[in-house]
Coordinates of C-alpha atoms in Angstrom, one line a residue:
X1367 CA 15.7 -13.1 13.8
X1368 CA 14.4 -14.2 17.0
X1369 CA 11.2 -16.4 17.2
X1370 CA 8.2 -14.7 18.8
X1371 CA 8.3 -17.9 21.3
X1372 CA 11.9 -16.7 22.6
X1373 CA 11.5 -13.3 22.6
X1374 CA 8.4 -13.6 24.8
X1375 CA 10.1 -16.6 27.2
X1376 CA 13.0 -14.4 27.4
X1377 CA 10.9 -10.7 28.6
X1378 CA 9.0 -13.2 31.1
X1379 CA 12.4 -15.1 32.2
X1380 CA 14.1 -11.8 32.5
X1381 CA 10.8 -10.2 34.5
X1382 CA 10.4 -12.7 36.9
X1383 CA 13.9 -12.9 37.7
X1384 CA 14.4 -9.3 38.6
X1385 CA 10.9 -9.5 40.2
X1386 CA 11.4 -12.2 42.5
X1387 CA 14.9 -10.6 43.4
X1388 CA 13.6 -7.4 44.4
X1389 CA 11.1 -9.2 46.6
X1390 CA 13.3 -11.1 48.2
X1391 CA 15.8 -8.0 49.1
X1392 CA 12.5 -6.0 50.2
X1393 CA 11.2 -8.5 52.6
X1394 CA 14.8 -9.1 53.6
X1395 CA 14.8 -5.4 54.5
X1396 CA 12.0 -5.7 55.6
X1397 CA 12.6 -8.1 58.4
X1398 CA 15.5 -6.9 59.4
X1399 CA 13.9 -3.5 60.3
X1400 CA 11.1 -5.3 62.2
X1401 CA 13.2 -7.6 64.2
X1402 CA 15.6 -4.4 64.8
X1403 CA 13.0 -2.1 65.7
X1404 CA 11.1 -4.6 67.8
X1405 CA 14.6 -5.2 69.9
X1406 CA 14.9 -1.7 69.9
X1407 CA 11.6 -1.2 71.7
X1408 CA 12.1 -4.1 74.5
X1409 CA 15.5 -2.9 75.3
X1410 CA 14.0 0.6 75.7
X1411 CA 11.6 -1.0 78.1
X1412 CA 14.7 -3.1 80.0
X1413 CA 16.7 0.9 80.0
X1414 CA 13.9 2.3 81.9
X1415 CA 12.9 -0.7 84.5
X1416 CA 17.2 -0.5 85.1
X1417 CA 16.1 3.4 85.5
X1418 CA 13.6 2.7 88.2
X1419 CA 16.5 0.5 90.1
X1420 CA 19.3 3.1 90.2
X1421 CA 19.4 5.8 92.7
X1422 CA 22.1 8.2 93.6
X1423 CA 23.0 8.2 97.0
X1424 CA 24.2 11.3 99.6
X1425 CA 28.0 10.9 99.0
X1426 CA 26.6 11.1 95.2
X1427 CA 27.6 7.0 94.1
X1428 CA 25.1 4.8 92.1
X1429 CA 23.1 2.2 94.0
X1430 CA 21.5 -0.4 92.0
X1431 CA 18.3 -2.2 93.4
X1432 CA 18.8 -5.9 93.9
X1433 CA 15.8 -6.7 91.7
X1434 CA 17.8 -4.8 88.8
X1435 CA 20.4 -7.5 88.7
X1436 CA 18.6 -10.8 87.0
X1437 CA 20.2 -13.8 86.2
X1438 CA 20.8 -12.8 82.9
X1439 CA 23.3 -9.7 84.1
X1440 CA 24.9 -11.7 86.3
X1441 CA 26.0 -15.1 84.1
X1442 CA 29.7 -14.0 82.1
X1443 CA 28.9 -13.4 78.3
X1444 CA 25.1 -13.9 78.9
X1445 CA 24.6 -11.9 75.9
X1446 CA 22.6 -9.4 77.8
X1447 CA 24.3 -6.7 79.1
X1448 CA 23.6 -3.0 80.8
X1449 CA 26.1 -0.1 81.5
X1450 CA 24.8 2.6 84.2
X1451 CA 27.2 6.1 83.8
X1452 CA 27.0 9.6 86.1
X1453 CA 29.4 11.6 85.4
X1454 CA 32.7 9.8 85.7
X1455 CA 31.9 6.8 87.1
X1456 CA 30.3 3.8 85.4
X1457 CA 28.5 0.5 86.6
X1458 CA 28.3 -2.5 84.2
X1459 CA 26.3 -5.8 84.7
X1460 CA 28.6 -8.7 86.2
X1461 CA 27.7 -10.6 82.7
X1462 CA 30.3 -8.1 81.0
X1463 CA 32.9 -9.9 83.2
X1464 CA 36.0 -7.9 82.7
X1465 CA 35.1 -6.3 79.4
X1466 CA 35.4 -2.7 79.3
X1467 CA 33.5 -1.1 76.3
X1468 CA 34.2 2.6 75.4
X1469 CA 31.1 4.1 76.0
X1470 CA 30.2 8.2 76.3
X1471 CA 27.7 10.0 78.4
X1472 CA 24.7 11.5 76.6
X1473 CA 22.4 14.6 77.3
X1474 CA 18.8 14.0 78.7
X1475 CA 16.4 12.7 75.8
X1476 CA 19.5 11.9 73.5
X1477 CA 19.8 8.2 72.4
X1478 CA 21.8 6.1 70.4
X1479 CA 22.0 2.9 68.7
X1480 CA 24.5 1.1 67.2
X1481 CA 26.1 -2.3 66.3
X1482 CA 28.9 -3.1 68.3
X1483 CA 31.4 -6.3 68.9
X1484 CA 31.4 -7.4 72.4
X1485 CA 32.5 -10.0 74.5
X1486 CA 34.4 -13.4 72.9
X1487 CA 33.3 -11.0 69.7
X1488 CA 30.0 -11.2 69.9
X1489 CA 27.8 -8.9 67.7
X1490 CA 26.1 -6.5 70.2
X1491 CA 22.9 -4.3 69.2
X1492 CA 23.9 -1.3 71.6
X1493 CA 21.0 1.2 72.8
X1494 CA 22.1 3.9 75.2
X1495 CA 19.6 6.8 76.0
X1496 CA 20.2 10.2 78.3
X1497 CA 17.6 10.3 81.6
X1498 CA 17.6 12.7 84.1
X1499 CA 16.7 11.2 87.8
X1500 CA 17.6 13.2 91.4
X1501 CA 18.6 16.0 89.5
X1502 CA 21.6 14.1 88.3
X1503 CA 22.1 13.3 84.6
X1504 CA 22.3 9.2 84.3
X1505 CA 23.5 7.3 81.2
X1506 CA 21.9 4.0 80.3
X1507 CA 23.3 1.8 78.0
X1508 CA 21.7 -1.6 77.0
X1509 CA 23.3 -4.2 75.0
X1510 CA 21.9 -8.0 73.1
X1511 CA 23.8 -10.5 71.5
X1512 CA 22.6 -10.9 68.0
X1513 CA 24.1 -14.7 67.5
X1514 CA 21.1 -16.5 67.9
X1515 CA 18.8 -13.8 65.8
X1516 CA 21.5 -13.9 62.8
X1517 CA 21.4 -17.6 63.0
X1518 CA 17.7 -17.6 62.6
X1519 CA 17.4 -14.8 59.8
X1520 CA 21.0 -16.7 57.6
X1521 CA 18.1 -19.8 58.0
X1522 CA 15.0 -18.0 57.2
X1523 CA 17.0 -16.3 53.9
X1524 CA 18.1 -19.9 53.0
X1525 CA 14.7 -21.2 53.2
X1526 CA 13.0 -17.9 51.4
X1527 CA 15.6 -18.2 48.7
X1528 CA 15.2 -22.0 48.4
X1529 CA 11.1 -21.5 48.1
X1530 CA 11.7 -18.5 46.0
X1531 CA 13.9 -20.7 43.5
X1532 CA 11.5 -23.5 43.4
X1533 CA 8.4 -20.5 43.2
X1534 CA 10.5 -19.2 40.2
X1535 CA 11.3 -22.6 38.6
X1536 CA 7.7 -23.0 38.9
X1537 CA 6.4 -19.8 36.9
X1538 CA 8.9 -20.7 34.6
X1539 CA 7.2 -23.5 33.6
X1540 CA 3.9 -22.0 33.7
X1541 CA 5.0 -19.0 31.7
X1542 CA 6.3 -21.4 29.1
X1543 CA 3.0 -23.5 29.0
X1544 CA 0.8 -20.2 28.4
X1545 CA 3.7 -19.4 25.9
X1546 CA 3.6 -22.3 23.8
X1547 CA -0.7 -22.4 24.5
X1548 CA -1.1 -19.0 23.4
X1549 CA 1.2 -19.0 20.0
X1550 CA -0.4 -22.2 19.4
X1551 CA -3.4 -21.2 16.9
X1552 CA -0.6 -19.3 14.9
X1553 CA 0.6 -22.6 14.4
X1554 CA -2.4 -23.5 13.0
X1555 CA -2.5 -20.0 10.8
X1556 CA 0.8 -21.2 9.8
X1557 CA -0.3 -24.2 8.6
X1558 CA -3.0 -23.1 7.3
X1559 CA -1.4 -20.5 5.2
X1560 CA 0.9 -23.6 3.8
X1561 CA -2.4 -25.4 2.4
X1562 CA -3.6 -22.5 0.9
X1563 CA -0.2 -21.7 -0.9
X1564 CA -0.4 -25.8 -1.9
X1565 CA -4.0 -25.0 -3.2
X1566 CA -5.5 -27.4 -0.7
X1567 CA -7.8 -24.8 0.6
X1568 CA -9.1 -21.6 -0.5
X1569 CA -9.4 -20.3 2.2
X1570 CA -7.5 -20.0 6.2
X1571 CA -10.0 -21.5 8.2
X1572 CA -7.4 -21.0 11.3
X1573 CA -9.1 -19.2 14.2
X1574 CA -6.6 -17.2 16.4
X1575 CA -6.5 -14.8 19.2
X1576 CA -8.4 -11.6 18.8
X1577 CA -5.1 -9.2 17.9
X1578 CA -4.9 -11.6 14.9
X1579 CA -8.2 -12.3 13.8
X1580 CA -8.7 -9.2 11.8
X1581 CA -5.3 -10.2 9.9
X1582 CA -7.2 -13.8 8.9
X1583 CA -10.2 -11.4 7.6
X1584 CA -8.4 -9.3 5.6
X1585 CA -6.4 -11.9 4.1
X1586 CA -8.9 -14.1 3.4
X1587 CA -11.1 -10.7 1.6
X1588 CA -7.6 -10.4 -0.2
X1589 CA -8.1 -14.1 -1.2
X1590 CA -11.8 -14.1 -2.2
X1591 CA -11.1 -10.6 -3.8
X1592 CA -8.7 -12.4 -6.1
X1593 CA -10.2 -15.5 -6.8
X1594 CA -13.2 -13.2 -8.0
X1595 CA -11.2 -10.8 -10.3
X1596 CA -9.3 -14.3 -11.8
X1597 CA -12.8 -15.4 -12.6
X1598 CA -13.9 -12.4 -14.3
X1599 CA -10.5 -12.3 -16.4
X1600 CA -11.2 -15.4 -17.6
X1601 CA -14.4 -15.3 -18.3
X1602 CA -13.3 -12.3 -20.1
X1603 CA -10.6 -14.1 -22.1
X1604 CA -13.2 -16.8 -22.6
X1605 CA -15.2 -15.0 -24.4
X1606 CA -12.8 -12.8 -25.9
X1607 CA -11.5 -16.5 -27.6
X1608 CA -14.6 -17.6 -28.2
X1609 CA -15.2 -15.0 -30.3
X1610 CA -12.3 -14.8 -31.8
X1611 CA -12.7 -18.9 -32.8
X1612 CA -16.1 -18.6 -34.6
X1613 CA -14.8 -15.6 -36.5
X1614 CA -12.1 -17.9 -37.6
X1615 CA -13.9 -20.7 -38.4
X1616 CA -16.2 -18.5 -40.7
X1617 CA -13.3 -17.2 -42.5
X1618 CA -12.4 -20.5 -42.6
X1619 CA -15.7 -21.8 -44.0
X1620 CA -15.3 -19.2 -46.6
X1621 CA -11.7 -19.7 -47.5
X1622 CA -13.3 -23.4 -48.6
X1623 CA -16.5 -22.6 -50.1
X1624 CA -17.0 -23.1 -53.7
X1625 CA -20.2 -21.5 -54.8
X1626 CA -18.8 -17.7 -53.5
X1627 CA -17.6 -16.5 -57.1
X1628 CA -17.8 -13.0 -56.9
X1629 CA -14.8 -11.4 -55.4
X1630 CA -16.7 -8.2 -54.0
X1631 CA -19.1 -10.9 -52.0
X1632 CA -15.6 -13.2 -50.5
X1633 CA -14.3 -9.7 -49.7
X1634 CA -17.2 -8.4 -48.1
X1635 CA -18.1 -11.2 -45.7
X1636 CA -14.1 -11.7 -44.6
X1637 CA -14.5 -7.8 -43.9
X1638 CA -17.2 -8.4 -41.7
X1639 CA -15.5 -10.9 -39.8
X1640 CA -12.7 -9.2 -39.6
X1641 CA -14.6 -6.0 -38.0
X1642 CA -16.1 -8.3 -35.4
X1643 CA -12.3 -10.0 -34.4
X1644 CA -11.3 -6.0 -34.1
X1645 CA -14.3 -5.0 -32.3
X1646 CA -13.9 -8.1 -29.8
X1647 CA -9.8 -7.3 -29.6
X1648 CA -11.1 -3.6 -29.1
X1649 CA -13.3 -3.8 -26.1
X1650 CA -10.7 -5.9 -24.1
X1651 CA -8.4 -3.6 -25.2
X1652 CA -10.7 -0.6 -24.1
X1653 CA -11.4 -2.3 -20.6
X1654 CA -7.7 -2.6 -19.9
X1655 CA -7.4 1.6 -20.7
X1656 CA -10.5 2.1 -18.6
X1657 CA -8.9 0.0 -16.1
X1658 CA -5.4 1.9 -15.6
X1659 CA -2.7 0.4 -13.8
X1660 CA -5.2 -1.0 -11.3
X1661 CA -3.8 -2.0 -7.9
X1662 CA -5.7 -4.2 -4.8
X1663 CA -7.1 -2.0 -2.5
X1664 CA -9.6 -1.7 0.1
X1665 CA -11.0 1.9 -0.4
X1666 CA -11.1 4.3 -3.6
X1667 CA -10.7 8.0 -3.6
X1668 CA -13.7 9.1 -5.9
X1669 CA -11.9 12.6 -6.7
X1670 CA -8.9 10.9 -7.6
X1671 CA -10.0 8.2 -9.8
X1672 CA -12.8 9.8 -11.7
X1673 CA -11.4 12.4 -13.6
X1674 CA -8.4 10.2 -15.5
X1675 CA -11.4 7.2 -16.0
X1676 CA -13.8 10.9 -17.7
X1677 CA -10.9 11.6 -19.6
X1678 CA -10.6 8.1 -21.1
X1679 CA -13.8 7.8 -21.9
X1680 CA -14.2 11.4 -23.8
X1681 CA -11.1 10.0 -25.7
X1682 CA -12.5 7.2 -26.7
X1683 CA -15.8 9.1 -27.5
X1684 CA -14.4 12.0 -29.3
X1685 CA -16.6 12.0 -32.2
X1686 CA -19.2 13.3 -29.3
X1687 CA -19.2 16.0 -26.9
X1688 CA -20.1 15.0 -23.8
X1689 CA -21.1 16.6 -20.6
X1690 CA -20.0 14.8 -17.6
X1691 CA -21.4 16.3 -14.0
X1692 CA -21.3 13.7 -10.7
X1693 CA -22.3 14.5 -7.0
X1694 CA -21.4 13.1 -3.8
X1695 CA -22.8 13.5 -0.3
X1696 CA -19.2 14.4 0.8
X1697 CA -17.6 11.5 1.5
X1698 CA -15.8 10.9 -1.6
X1699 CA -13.9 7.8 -0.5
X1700 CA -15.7 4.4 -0.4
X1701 CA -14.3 1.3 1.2
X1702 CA -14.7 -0.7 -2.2
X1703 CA -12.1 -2.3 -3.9
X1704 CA -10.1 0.1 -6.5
X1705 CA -10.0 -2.5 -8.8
X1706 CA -13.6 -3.7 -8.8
X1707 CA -14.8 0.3 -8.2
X1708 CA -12.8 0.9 -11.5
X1709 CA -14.4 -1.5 -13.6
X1710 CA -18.3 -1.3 -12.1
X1711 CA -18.0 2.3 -13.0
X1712 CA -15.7 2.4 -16.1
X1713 CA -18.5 -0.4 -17.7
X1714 CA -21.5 1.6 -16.6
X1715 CA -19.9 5.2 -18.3
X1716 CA -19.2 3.6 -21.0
X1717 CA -22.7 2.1 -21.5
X1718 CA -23.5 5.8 -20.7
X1719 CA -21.0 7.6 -23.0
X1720 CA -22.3 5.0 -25.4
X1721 CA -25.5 5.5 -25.7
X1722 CA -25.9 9.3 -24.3
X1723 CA -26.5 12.5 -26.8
X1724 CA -25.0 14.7 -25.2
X1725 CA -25.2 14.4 -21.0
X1726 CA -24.5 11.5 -18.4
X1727 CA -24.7 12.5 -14.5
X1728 CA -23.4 10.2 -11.6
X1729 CA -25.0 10.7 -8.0
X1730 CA -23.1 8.8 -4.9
X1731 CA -24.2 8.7 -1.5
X1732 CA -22.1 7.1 1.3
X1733 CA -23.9 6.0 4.3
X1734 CA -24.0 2.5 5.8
X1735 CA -24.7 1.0 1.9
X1736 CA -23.1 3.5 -0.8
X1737 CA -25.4 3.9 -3.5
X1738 CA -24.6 4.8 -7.3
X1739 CA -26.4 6.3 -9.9
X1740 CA -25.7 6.7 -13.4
X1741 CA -28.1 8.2 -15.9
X1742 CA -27.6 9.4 -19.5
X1743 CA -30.3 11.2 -22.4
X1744 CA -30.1 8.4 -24.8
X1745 CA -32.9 6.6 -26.3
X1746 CA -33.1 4.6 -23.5
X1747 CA -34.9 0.8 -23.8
X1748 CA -38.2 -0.4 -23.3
X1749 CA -39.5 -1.9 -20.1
X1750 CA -39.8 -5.5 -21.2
X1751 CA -35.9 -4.9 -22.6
X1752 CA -34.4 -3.9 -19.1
X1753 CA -34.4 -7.6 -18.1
X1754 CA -32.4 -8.6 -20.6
X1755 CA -30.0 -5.9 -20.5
X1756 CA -28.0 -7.9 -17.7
X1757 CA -28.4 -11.4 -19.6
X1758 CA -24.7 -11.9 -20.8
X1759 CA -23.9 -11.0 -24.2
X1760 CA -27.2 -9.1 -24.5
X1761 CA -27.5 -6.3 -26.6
X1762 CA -30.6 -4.3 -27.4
X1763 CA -29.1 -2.9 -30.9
X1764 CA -27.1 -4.7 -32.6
X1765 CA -26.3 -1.5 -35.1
X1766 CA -23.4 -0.3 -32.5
X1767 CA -20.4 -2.0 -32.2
X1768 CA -20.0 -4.2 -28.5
X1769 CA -20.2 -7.5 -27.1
X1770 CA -23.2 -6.9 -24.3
X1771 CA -21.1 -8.0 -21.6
X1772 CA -20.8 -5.0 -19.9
X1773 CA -23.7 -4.9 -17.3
X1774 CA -23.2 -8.2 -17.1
X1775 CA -19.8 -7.6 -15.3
X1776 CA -21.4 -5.0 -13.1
X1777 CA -23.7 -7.2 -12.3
X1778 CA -21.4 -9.7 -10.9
X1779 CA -19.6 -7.3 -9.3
X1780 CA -22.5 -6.0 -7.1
X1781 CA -23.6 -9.8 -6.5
X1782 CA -19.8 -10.0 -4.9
X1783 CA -20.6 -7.0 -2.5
X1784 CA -24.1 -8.6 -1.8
X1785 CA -26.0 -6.0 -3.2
X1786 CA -28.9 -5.1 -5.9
X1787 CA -29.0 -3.3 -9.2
X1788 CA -32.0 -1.7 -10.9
X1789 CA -32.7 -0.8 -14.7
X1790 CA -35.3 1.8 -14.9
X1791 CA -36.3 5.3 -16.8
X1792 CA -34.3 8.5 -16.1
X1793 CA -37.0 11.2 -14.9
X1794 CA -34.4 13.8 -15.5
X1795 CA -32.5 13.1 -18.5
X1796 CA -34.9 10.5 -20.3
X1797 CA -32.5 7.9 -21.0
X1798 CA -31.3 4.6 -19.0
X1799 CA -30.8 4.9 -15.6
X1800 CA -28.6 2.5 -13.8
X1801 CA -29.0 2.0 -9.6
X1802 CA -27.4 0.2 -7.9
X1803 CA -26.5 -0.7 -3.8
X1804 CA -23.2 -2.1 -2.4
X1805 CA -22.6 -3.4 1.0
X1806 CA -19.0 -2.9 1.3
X1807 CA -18.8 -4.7 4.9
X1808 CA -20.4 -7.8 3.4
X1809 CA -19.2 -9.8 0.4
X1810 CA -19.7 -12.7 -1.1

């Protein structure tokens, strides 16, 4: 595959090479029209002052002025030359010596021009033109040599193509300057993506031209989007061991201890400690379903992901019925993350599904913040509790099985998207009611 650098030196070689050809054959054209045209115009002028020389006298004979006759018409192979025809009979300057060109006799008003090889093969522009003058029909023909104008345009083309190489030569260069200037800073993102892949930065920190810029962005939200769900999973599996360890450690304890005689107590206690291992095991294990086969992605269809995230949580809350209704302000899709939408909103249902008797209702509204709001008719908690609800492993009754890390998570979610959450009383439903804001266009 081609570099980006030869491609574009290539297209720009290519362009100004055509473009600098087709300039030089215009103005080539170009010239040569002018020069011709100009020639064509003084030798129309010369036609008519040998016009105003030539009469026809009464035996009917052509009788040129003296004045008619210059220098230049009488010198052999001047290279300026004039042919006077009526009827039959022709007059020539003495300058054609003893050439005799085959020339015809036009109608009045008719004129011609052509390019013609005269004298010791000299290339003739030819201009003949029809008058009519003592009622007699009189044929002018005017002839130049073009030596000396060919000359000068075969040196003007050398010079315009010698300037026109060096002008080319010259953008060349410049091209490839602004070339290698301009791919420059994706040099930089190049490198820059090396370090990152090394682990030297977190980040690209490479600034680039504006077409590219928004690539940097996203990839860096991809990065900081990654780095933040790695955190969470192993703060997850941190505490998920942690757990896991002091459970062990009590069974442990009470694998060595003595003084616990009675059977039913030992069997009791490694019950217990063997509910709280399952119940740890079971809420990672529940996050996961609630979670799906998650996938990083910038915005999440509402209407697509809620029902199958309902229908996981009704399974896992069989025992209940539960009635599930959620509004939107018609714009279902939200430009959050799938991944972190799915797990703000599986850990806040689930509080809700929890907790509820019999109803939970979710409310969305998309505008330049998208807010959330998730209310349930459980027993709700007590002002001074609401606090604490988002402390990390918080949990206002211990009766029910859970780790209280849930809000928790929210909660750092919503810090990652720069926004707020609020604990309060649900008016409607008289249980908890969770509000939150996200500010998708600013994270953290």
């Amino acid at each position: 595959m081609k570099s980006l650098r030869t491609q574009l030196s290539l297209g720009l070689t290519l362009s100004l090479v055509g473009l600098l050809t087709l300039q030089w054959a215009v103005v080539t054209f170009t010239i040569d029209h002018l020069i011709q045209s100009q020639m064509t115009a003084r030798m129309q002028q010369e036609a008519e002052g040998v016009l105003a020389g030539v009469t026809v006298n009464a035996h009917g004979q052509l009788v040129l002025a003296p004045h008619v006759m210059t220098a230049a018409y009488q010198r052999p192979f001047s290279g300026r030359y004039f042919i006077v025809m009526l009827d039959q009979s022709k007059t020539q300057s003495r300058s054609w010596w003893d050439v005799n060109l085959p020339v015809s006799a036009l109608k009045v008003g008719e004129e011609r021009v052509m390019h013609v090889t005269g004298p010791e093969s000299q290339p003739l522009l030819l201009l003949g033109h029809g008058y009519r003058k003592q009622q007699r029909t009189i044929t002018i023909y005017i002839a130049e040599s073009l030596v000396e104008l060919q000359q000068s345009l075969r040196m003007f083309h050398w010079l315009y193509g010698v300037f026109s190489l060096l002008g080319l030569l010259a953008l060349l260069a410049l091209q490839r300057w602004i070339v290698v200037n301009t791919l420059h800073p994706l040099q930089q993102i190049k490198e820059s993506l090396a370090k990152v892949a090394s682990g030297e930065l977190q980040q690209m920190n490479a600034s680039g031209p504006a077409e590219v810029m928004p690539l940097i962005h996203e990839f860096n939200r991809i990065l900081k989007s990654a780095s933040q769900k790695t955190r969470r999973s192993r703060l997850a599996i941190g505490n998920l061991a942690h757990g896991l360890k002091t459970r062990l450690a009590q069974l442990q304890l009470l694998s060595g201890d003595a003084s616990l005689e009675s059977d039913a107590q030992w069997r009791h206690m490694v019950q217990s400690c063997a509910d709280e291992i399952y119940q740890d095991v079971e809420r990672e294990l529940k996050r996961a379903r609630l979670m799906g086969d998650a996938y990083t992605s910038q915005t999440t269809d509402l209407e697509l992901v809620l029902p199958t995230l309902v229908a996981t949580l009704q399974k896992i809350y069989s025992e209940k019925t539960v009635g599930f209704a959620w509004q939107h302000d018609g714009q279902p899709r939200v430009m959050i993350d799938r991944e972190d939408m799915l797990e703000l909103l599986g850990n806040v249902l689930d509080n809700a599904f929890k907790w509820c008797r019999s109803q939970v209702q979710l409310n969305i509204s998309v505008q330049a913040e998208i807010h959330i709001i998730v209310e349930d008719d459980g027993p709700g908690s007590q002002a001074s509790e609401l606090a604490a609800l988002l402390q990390r492993g918080m949990r206002m009754d211990e009766s029910k099985p859970g780790s209280g890390l849930g809000l928790a998570i929210v909660q750092d979610i919503v810090q990652h998207y720069q926004g707020s959450i609020v604990l309060d009383h649900s008016p409607r439903l008289g249980g908890l009611r969770v509000t939150f804001t996200l500010r998708p266009g600013v994270q953290a």
